[in-house]
CSV table of C-alpha atoms in Angstrom, one decimal:
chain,number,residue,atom,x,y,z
A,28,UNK,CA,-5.1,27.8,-6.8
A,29,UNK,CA,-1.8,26.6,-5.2
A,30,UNK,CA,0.2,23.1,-6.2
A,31,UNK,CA,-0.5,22.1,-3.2
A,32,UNK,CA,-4.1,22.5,-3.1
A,33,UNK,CA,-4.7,21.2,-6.4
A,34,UNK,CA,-2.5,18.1,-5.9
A,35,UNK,CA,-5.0,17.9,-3.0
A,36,UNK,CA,-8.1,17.7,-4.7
A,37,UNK,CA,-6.8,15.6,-7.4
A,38,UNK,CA,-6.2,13.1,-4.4
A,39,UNK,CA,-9.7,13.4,-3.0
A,40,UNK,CA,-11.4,12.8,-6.2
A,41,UNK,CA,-8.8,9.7,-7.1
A,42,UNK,CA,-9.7,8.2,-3.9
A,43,UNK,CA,-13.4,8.8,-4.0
A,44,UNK,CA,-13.1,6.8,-7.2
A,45,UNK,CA,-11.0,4.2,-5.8
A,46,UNK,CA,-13.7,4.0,-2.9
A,47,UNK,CA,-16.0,3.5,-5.3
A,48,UNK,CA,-14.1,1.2,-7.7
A,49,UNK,CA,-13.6,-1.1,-4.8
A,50,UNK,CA,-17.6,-0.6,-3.7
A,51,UNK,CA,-18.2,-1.9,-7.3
A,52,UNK,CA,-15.4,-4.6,-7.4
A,53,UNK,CA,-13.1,-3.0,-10.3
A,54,UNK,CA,-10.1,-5.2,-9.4
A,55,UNK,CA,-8.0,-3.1,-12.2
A,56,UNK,CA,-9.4,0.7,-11.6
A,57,UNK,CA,-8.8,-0.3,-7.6
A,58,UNK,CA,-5.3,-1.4,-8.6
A,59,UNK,CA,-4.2,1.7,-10.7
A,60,UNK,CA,-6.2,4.5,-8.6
A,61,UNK,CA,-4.8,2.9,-5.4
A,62,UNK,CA,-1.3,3.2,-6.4
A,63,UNK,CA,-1.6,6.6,-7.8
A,64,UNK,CA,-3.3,8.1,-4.7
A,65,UNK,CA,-0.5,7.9,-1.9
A,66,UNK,CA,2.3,9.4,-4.3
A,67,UNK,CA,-0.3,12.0,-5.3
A,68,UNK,CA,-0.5,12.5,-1.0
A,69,UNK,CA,3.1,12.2,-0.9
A,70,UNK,CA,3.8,15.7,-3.4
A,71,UNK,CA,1.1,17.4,-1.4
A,72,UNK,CA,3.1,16.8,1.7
A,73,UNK,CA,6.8,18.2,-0.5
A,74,UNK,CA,4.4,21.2,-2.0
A,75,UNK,CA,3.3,22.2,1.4
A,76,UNK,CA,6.4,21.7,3.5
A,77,UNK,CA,8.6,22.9,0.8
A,78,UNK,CA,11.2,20.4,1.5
A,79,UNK,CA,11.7,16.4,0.9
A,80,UNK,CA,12.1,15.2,4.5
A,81,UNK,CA,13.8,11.4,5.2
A,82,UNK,CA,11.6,9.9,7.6
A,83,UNK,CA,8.2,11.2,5.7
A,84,UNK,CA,9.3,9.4,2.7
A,85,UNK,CA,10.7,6.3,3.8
A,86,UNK,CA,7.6,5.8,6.0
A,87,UNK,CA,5.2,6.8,2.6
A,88,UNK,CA,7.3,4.0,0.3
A,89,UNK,CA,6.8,1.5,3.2
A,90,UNK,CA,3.3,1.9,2.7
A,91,UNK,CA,3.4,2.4,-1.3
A,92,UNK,CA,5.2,-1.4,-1.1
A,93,UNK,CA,2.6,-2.5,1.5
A,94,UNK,CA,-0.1,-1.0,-1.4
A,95,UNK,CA,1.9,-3.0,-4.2
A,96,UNK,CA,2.5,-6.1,-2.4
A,97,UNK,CA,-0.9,-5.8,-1.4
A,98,UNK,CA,-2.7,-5.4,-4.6
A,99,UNK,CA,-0.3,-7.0,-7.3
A,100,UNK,CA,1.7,-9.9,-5.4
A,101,UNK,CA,0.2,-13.0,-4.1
A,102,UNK,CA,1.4,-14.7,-1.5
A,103,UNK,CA,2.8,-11.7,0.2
A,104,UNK,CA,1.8,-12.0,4.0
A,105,UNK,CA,5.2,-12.3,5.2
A,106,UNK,CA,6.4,-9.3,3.0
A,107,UNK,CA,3.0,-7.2,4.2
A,108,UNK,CA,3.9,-8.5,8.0
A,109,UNK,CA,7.6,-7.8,8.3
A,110,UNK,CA,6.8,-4.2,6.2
A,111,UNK,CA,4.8,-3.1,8.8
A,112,UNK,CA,6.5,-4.1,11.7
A,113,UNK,CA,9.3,-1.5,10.4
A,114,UNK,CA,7.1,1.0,9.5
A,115,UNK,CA,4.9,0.7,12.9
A,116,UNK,CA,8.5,1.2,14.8
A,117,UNK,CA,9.3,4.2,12.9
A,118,UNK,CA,6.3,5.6,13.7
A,119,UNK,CA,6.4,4.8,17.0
A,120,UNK,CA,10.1,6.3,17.7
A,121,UNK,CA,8.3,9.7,16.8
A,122,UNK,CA,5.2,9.2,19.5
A,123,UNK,CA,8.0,8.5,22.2
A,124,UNK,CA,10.2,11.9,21.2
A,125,UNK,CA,6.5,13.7,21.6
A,126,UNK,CA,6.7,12.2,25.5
A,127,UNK,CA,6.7,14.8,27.8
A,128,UNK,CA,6.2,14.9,31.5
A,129,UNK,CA,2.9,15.0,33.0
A,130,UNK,CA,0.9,16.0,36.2
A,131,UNK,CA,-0.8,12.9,37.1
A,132,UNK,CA,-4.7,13.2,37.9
A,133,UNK,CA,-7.4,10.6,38.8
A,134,UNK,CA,-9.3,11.2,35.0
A,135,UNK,CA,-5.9,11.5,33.1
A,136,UNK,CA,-5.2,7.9,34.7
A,137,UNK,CA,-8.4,6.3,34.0
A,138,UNK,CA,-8.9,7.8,31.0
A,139,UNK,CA,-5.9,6.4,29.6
A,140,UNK,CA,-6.2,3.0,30.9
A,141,UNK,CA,-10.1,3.1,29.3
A,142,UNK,CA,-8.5,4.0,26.1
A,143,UNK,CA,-5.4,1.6,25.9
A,144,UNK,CA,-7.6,-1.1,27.6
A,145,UNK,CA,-10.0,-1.2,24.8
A,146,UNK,CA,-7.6,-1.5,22.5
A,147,UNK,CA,-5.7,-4.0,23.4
A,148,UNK,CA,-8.4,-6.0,24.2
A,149,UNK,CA,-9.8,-5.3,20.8
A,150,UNK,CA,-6.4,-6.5,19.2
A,151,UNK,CA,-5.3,-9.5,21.1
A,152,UNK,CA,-8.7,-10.9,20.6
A,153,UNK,CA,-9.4,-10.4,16.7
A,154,UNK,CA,-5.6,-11.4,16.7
A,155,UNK,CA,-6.8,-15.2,18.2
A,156,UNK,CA,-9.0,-15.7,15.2
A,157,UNK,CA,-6.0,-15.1,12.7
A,158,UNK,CA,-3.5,-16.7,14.7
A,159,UNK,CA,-5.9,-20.2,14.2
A,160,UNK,CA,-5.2,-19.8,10.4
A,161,UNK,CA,-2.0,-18.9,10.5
A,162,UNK,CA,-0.3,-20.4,13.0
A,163,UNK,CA,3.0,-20.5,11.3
A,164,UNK,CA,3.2,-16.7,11.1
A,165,UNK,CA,2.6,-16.8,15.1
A,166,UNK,CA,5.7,-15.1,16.1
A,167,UNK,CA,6.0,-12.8,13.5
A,168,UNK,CA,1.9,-11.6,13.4
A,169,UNK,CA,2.4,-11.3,17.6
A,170,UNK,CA,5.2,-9.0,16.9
A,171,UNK,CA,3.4,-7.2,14.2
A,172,UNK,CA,0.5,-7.0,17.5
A,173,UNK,CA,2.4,-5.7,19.9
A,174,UNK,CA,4.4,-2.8,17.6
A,175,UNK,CA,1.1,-1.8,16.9
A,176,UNK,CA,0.1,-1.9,20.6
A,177,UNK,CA,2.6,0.3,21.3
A,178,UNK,CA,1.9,2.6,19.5
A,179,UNK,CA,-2.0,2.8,20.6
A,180,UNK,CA,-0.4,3.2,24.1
A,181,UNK,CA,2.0,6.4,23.6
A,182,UNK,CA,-0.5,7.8,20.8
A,183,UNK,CA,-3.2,7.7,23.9
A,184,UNK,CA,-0.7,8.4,26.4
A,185,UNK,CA,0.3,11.7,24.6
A,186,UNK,CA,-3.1,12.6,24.1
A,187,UNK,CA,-4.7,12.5,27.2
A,188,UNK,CA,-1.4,14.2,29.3
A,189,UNK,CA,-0.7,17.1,26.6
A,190,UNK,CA,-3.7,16.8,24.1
A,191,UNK,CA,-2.0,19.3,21.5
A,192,UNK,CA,-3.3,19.2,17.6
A,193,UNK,CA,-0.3,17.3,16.6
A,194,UNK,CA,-1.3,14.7,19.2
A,195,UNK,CA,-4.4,14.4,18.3
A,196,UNK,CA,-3.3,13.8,14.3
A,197,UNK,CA,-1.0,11.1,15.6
A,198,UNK,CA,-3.7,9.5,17.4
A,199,UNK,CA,-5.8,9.5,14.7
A,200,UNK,CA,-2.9,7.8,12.3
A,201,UNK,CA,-2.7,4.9,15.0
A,202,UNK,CA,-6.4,4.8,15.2
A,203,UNK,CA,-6.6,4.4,11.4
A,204,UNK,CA,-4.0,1.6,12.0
A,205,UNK,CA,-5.9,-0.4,14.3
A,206,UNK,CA,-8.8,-0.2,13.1
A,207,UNK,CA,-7.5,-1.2,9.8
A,208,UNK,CA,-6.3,-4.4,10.9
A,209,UNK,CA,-8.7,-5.8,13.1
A,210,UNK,CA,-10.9,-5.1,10.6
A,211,UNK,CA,-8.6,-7.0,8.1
A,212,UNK,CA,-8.7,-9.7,10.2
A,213,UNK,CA,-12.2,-10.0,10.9
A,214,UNK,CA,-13.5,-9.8,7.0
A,215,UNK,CA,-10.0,-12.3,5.7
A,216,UNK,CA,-10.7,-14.8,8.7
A,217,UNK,CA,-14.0,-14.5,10.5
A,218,UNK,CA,-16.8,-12.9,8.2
A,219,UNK,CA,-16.6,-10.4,5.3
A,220,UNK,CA,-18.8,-7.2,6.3
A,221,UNK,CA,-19.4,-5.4,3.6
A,222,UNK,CA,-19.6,-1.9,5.3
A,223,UNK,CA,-16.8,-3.3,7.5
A,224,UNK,CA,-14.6,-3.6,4.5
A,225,UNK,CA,-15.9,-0.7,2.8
A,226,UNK,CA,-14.7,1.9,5.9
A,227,UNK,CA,-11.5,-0.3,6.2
A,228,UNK,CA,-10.7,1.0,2.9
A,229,UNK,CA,-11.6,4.5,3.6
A,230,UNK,CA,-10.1,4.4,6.2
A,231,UNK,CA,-6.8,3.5,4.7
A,232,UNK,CA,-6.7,6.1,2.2
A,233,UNK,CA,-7.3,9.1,5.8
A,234,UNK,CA,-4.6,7.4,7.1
A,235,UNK,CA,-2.0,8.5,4.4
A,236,UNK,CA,-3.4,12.1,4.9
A,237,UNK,CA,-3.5,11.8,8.8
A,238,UNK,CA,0.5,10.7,8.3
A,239,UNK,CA,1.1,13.9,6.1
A,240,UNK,CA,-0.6,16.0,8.4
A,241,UNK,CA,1.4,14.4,11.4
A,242,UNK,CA,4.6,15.4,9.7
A,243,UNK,CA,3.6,18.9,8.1
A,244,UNK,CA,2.0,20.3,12.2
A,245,UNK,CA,6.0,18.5,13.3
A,246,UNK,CA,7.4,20.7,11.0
A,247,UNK,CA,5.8,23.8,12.5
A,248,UNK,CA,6.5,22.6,15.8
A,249,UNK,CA,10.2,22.0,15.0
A,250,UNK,CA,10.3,25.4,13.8
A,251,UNK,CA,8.1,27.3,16.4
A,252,UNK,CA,10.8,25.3,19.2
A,253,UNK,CA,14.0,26.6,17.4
A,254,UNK,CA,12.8,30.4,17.0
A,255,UNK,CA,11.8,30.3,20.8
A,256,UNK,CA,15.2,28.5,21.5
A,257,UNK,CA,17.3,31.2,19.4
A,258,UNK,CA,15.2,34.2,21.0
Protein backbone atom coordinates (compact mmCIF):
# COMPACT_ATOMS: atom_id res chain seq x y z
CA UNK A 1 0.00 0.00 0.00
CA UNK A 2 1.22 3.53 -0.82
CA UNK A 3 1.78 6.55 1.97
CA UNK A 4 -0.70 8.01 0.48
CA UNK A 5 -3.33 5.57 0.68
CA UNK A 6 -2.55 4.53 4.01
CA UNK A 7 -2.44 8.14 5.34
CA UNK A 8 -5.94 7.88 3.77
CA UNK A 9 -7.41 5.31 5.56
CA UNK A 10 -5.89 6.25 8.76
CA UNK A 11 -8.07 9.54 8.16
CA UNK A 12 -11.26 7.75 7.36
CA UNK A 13 -11.13 5.62 10.39
CA UNK A 14 -10.04 8.85 12.74
CA UNK A 15 -12.98 10.56 11.52
CA UNK A 16 -15.46 7.82 11.68
CA UNK A 17 -14.43 7.86 15.33
CA UNK A 18 -14.56 11.44 15.73
CA UNK A 19 -18.21 11.10 14.18
CA UNK A 20 -18.95 8.89 16.56
CA UNK A 21 -17.20 10.49 19.60
CA UNK A 22 -19.27 13.54 18.91
CA UNK A 23 -22.65 11.19 18.31
CA UNK A 24 -21.75 9.98 21.88
CA UNK A 25 -20.72 13.39 23.32
CA UNK A 26 -16.85 12.68 24.11
CA UNK A 27 -15.88 16.37 24.46
CA UNK A 28 -12.06 15.08 24.85
CA UNK A 29 -11.82 12.02 22.11
CA UNK A 30 -13.86 14.82 19.76
CA UNK A 31 -11.11 17.36 20.63
CA UNK A 32 -7.97 15.21 20.00
CA UNK A 33 -9.46 13.07 16.96
CA UNK A 34 -10.60 16.44 15.48
CA UNK A 35 -7.34 18.01 15.45
CA UNK A 36 -5.51 15.11 14.28
CA UNK A 37 -7.77 14.42 11.25
CA UNK A 38 -7.11 17.58 8.97
CA UNK A 39 -3.17 17.35 9.30
CA UNK A 40 -3.56 13.55 8.69
CA UNK A 41 -5.78 15.10 5.21
CA UNK A 42 -3.13 17.60 4.81
CA UNK A 43 0.05 14.70 4.28
CA UNK A 44 -2.37 12.86 2.04
CA UNK A 45 -2.68 15.87 -0.07
CA UNK A 46 1.89 16.38 0.03
CA UNK A 47 2.02 12.34 -0.50
CA UNK A 48 -0.18 12.46 -3.47
CA UNK A 49 0.93 15.69 -5.14
CA UNK A 50 4.49 15.18 -4.26
CA UNK A 51 5.04 18.72 -3.52
CA UNK A 52 4.08 21.30 -0.50
CA UNK A 53 2.01 23.90 -2.39
CA UNK A 54 1.39 27.67 -0.63
CA UNK A 55 -2.05 28.25 -1.11
CA UNK A 56 -3.14 24.45 -0.06
CA UNK A 57 -1.48 24.94 3.10
CA UNK A 58 -2.28 28.25 4.19
CA UNK A 59 -5.94 27.52 3.39
CA UNK A 60 -5.64 23.86 5.54
CA UNK A 61 -4.02 25.97 8.81
CA UNK A 62 -6.82 28.52 8.43
CA UNK A 63 -9.04 25.82 9.01
CA UNK A 64 -6.76 23.72 11.57
CA UNK A 65 -6.99 27.41 13.74
CA UNK A 66 -10.80 27.56 12.85
CA UNK A 67 -10.77 23.64 14.44
CA UNK A 68 -8.58 24.97 17.52
CA UNK A 69 -10.33 28.06 18.10
CA UNK A 70 -13.32 26.10 17.72
CA UNK A 71 -12.85 23.35 20.05
CA UNK A 72 -10.36 24.69 22.75
CA UNK A 73 -10.94 28.60 23.03
CA UNK A 74 -13.99 30.15 24.29
CA UNK A 75 -15.14 33.08 23.37
CA UNK A 76 -13.75 32.98 19.91
CA UNK A 77 -16.56 34.13 17.51
CA UNK A 78 -14.78 37.07 16.31
CA UNK A 79 -11.45 34.99 15.71
CA UNK A 80 -13.75 32.01 14.00
CA UNK A 81 -15.56 35.08 11.85
CA UNK A 82 -12.61 37.12 10.71
CA UNK A 83 -10.75 33.43 9.99
CA UNK A 84 -13.13 32.56 7.61
CA UNK A 85 -13.70 35.59 5.94
CA UNK A 86 -9.88 35.21 4.72
CA UNK A 87 -10.10 31.79 4.02
CA UNK A 88 -13.63 32.11 2.05
CA UNK A 89 -11.68 34.96 -0.20
CA UNK A 90 -8.79 32.69 -0.88
CA UNK A 91 -10.98 30.26 -1.94
CA UNK A 92 -12.93 32.28 -3.90
CA UNK A 93 -9.85 33.98 -5.94
CA UNK A 94 -9.34 30.36 -7.22
CA UNK A 95 -13.29 29.91 -8.52
CA UNK A 96 -12.85 33.37 -10.39
CA UNK A 97 -9.27 32.07 -12.21
CA UNK A 98 -11.54 28.84 -13.19
CA UNK A 99 -13.99 31.61 -15.08
CA UNK A 100 -14.14 31.01 -18.54
CA UNK A 101 -16.38 32.29 -21.20
CA UNK A 102 -19.59 30.72 -21.87
CA UNK A 103 -22.38 30.24 -24.68
CA UNK A 104 -25.38 31.47 -23.06
CA UNK A 105 -28.58 29.19 -23.19
CA UNK A 106 -32.09 29.49 -21.78
CA UNK A 107 -31.39 26.24 -19.18
CA UNK A 108 -27.75 27.35 -18.36
CA UNK A 109 -29.53 30.78 -17.30
CA UNK A 110 -32.20 29.42 -15.31
CA UNK A 111 -30.39 26.80 -14.02
CA UNK A 112 -28.00 29.05 -12.48
CA UNK A 113 -30.29 31.53 -11.15
CA UNK A 114 -32.37 28.27 -9.42
CA UNK A 115 -29.17 27.33 -7.91
CA UNK A 116 -27.74 30.72 -6.64
CA UNK A 117 -31.30 31.77 -5.80
CA UNK A 118 -31.71 29.00 -3.35
CA UNK A 119 -28.87 29.71 -1.72
CA UNK A 120 -28.93 32.95 -1.06
CA UNK A 121 -32.18 32.74 0.07
CA UNK A 122 -31.23 29.94 2.37
CA UNK A 123 -28.33 32.18 3.81
CA UNK A 124 -29.64 35.59 4.24
CA UNK A 125 -32.60 34.12 6.01
CA UNK A 126 -30.88 31.58 8.65
CA UNK A 127 -28.45 34.65 8.82
CA UNK A 128 -31.62 36.95 10.39
CA UNK A 129 -31.94 34.56 13.20
CA UNK A 130 -28.14 34.97 14.16
CA UNK A 131 -28.02 38.46 13.47
CA UNK A 132 -30.93 38.90 16.45
CA UNK A 133 -28.34 37.38 18.88
CA UNK A 134 -25.54 38.95 17.77
CA UNK A 135 -26.18 42.11 16.71
CA UNK A 136 -22.81 43.48 17.59
CA UNK A 137 -21.06 41.14 15.21
CA UNK A 138 -23.60 42.56 12.40
CA UNK A 139 -21.04 43.98 10.08
CA UNK A 140 -18.58 41.48 10.43
CA UNK A 141 -21.16 38.13 10.29
CA UNK A 142 -22.78 40.08 6.89
CA UNK A 143 -19.38 40.22 5.50
CA UNK A 144 -18.58 36.65 6.57
CA UNK A 145 -22.42 36.13 4.40
CA UNK A 146 -21.67 37.63 1.51
CA UNK A 147 -17.80 36.10 1.00
CA UNK A 148 -19.52 33.03 1.31
CA UNK A 149 -22.24 34.07 -1.20
CA UNK A 150 -19.80 34.58 -3.55
CA UNK A 151 -18.44 31.93 -3.67
CA UNK A 152 -21.96 29.76 -4.03
CA UNK A 153 -22.29 32.10 -7.05
CA UNK A 154 -18.93 31.42 -9.17
CA UNK A 155 -18.88 27.73 -7.69
CA UNK A 156 -22.54 27.36 -9.50
CA UNK A 157 -21.59 29.65 -12.16
CA UNK A 158 -18.60 27.49 -13.19
CA UNK A 159 -20.50 24.50 -12.94
CA UNK A 160 -23.39 24.85 -14.89
CA UNK A 161 -21.26 26.92 -18.03
CA UNK A 162 -18.20 24.27 -18.02
CA UNK A 163 -19.20 21.44 -15.63
CA UNK A 164 -15.66 19.80 -15.66
CA UNK A 165 -14.67 17.28 -12.45
CA UNK A 166 -12.68 19.98 -10.89
CA UNK A 167 -15.87 22.14 -10.99
CA UNK A 168 -17.78 19.96 -9.64
CA UNK A 169 -15.11 19.24 -6.52
CA UNK A 170 -15.21 22.95 -5.98
CA UNK A 171 -18.80 23.09 -5.90
CA UNK A 172 -19.04 20.51 -3.60
CA UNK A 173 -16.29 22.32 -1.09
CA UNK A 174 -18.69 25.52 -1.14
CA UNK A 175 -21.66 23.32 -0.70
CA UNK A 176 -20.01 21.77 2.32
CA UNK A 177 -19.50 25.40 3.36
CA UNK A 178 -22.91 26.55 3.25
CA UNK A 179 -24.42 23.96 4.44
CA UNK A 180 -22.16 23.91 7.34
CA UNK A 181 -23.12 27.22 8.51
CA UNK A 182 -26.63 27.59 8.11
CA UNK A 183 -26.74 24.61 9.80
CA UNK A 184 -24.44 26.15 12.57
CA UNK A 185 -26.72 28.74 12.88
CA UNK A 186 -29.86 26.93 13.05
CA UNK A 187 -28.72 24.31 15.98
CA UNK A 188 -26.48 27.54 18.10
CA UNK A 189 -29.57 30.00 17.65
CA UNK A 190 -32.80 28.45 16.58
CA UNK A 191 -33.13 24.73 17.60
CA UNK A 192 -30.45 21.94 17.99
CA UNK A 193 -31.36 18.93 15.46
CA UNK A 194 -29.69 16.23 16.43
CA UNK A 195 -29.27 14.69 12.82
CA UNK A 196 -28.79 18.32 11.73
CA UNK A 197 -25.80 18.62 13.83
CA UNK A 198 -24.67 15.21 13.32
CA UNK A 199 -24.30 15.73 9.18
CA UNK A 200 -22.94 19.30 9.98
CA UNK A 201 -20.12 17.46 11.42
CA UNK A 202 -19.77 15.06 8.72
CA UNK A 203 -20.00 17.16 6.67
CA UNK A 204 -17.10 19.25 7.86
CA UNK A 205 -14.70 16.55 7.98
CA UNK A 206 -15.74 15.84 3.48
CA UNK A 207 -15.06 19.26 3.21
CA UNK A 208 -11.27 19.07 4.12
CA UNK A 209 -11.08 16.05 1.54
CA UNK A 210 -13.32 17.96 -1.06
CA UNK A 211 -10.51 20.94 -0.61
CA UNK A 212 -7.55 18.37 -1.12
CA UNK A 213 -9.24 16.94 -3.96
CA UNK A 214 -9.89 20.60 -5.45
CA UNK A 215 -6.20 21.31 -5.29
CA UNK A 216 -4.73 17.68 -6.23
CA UNK A 217 -7.46 17.65 -9.98
CA UNK A 218 -5.71 21.81 -10.17
CA UNK A 219 -2.57 20.26 -10.12
CA UNK A 220 -3.31 17.99 -13.08
CA UNK A 221 -4.95 20.63 -14.86
CA UNK A 222 -2.04 23.04 -14.38
CA UNK A 223 0.08 20.44 -15.67
CA UNK A 224 -2.10 18.97 -18.61
CA UNK A 225 -2.36 23.22 -19.70
CA UNK A 226 1.53 23.68 -19.68
CA UNK A 227 2.34 20.30 -21.73
CA UNK A 228 -0.37 21.40 -24.32
CA UNK A 229 1.09 25.05 -24.13
CA UNK A 230 4.88 23.75 -24.70
CA UNK A 231 3.66 21.22 -27.60
Amino acid sequence: MKKEQLILWTAIVVGIVSTLANLLQFKEVVIVTRLLFLPLIYLYYCFKANKISVFPTLILSLFYATDFFNFCVKDSLMILIYLGIINYLIFLNFGVKDITRFKLTVINVGSFFIIVSFIVFLYVNVLDIALIELSVYKIWISVYGIVLALNAIVAAYNLNYRNRLIDLVYFFCVATFVFTDVSYLISEYYYKFPILMLINYILQLLSYFFIVRYFLLKERYNFKKKALNNN
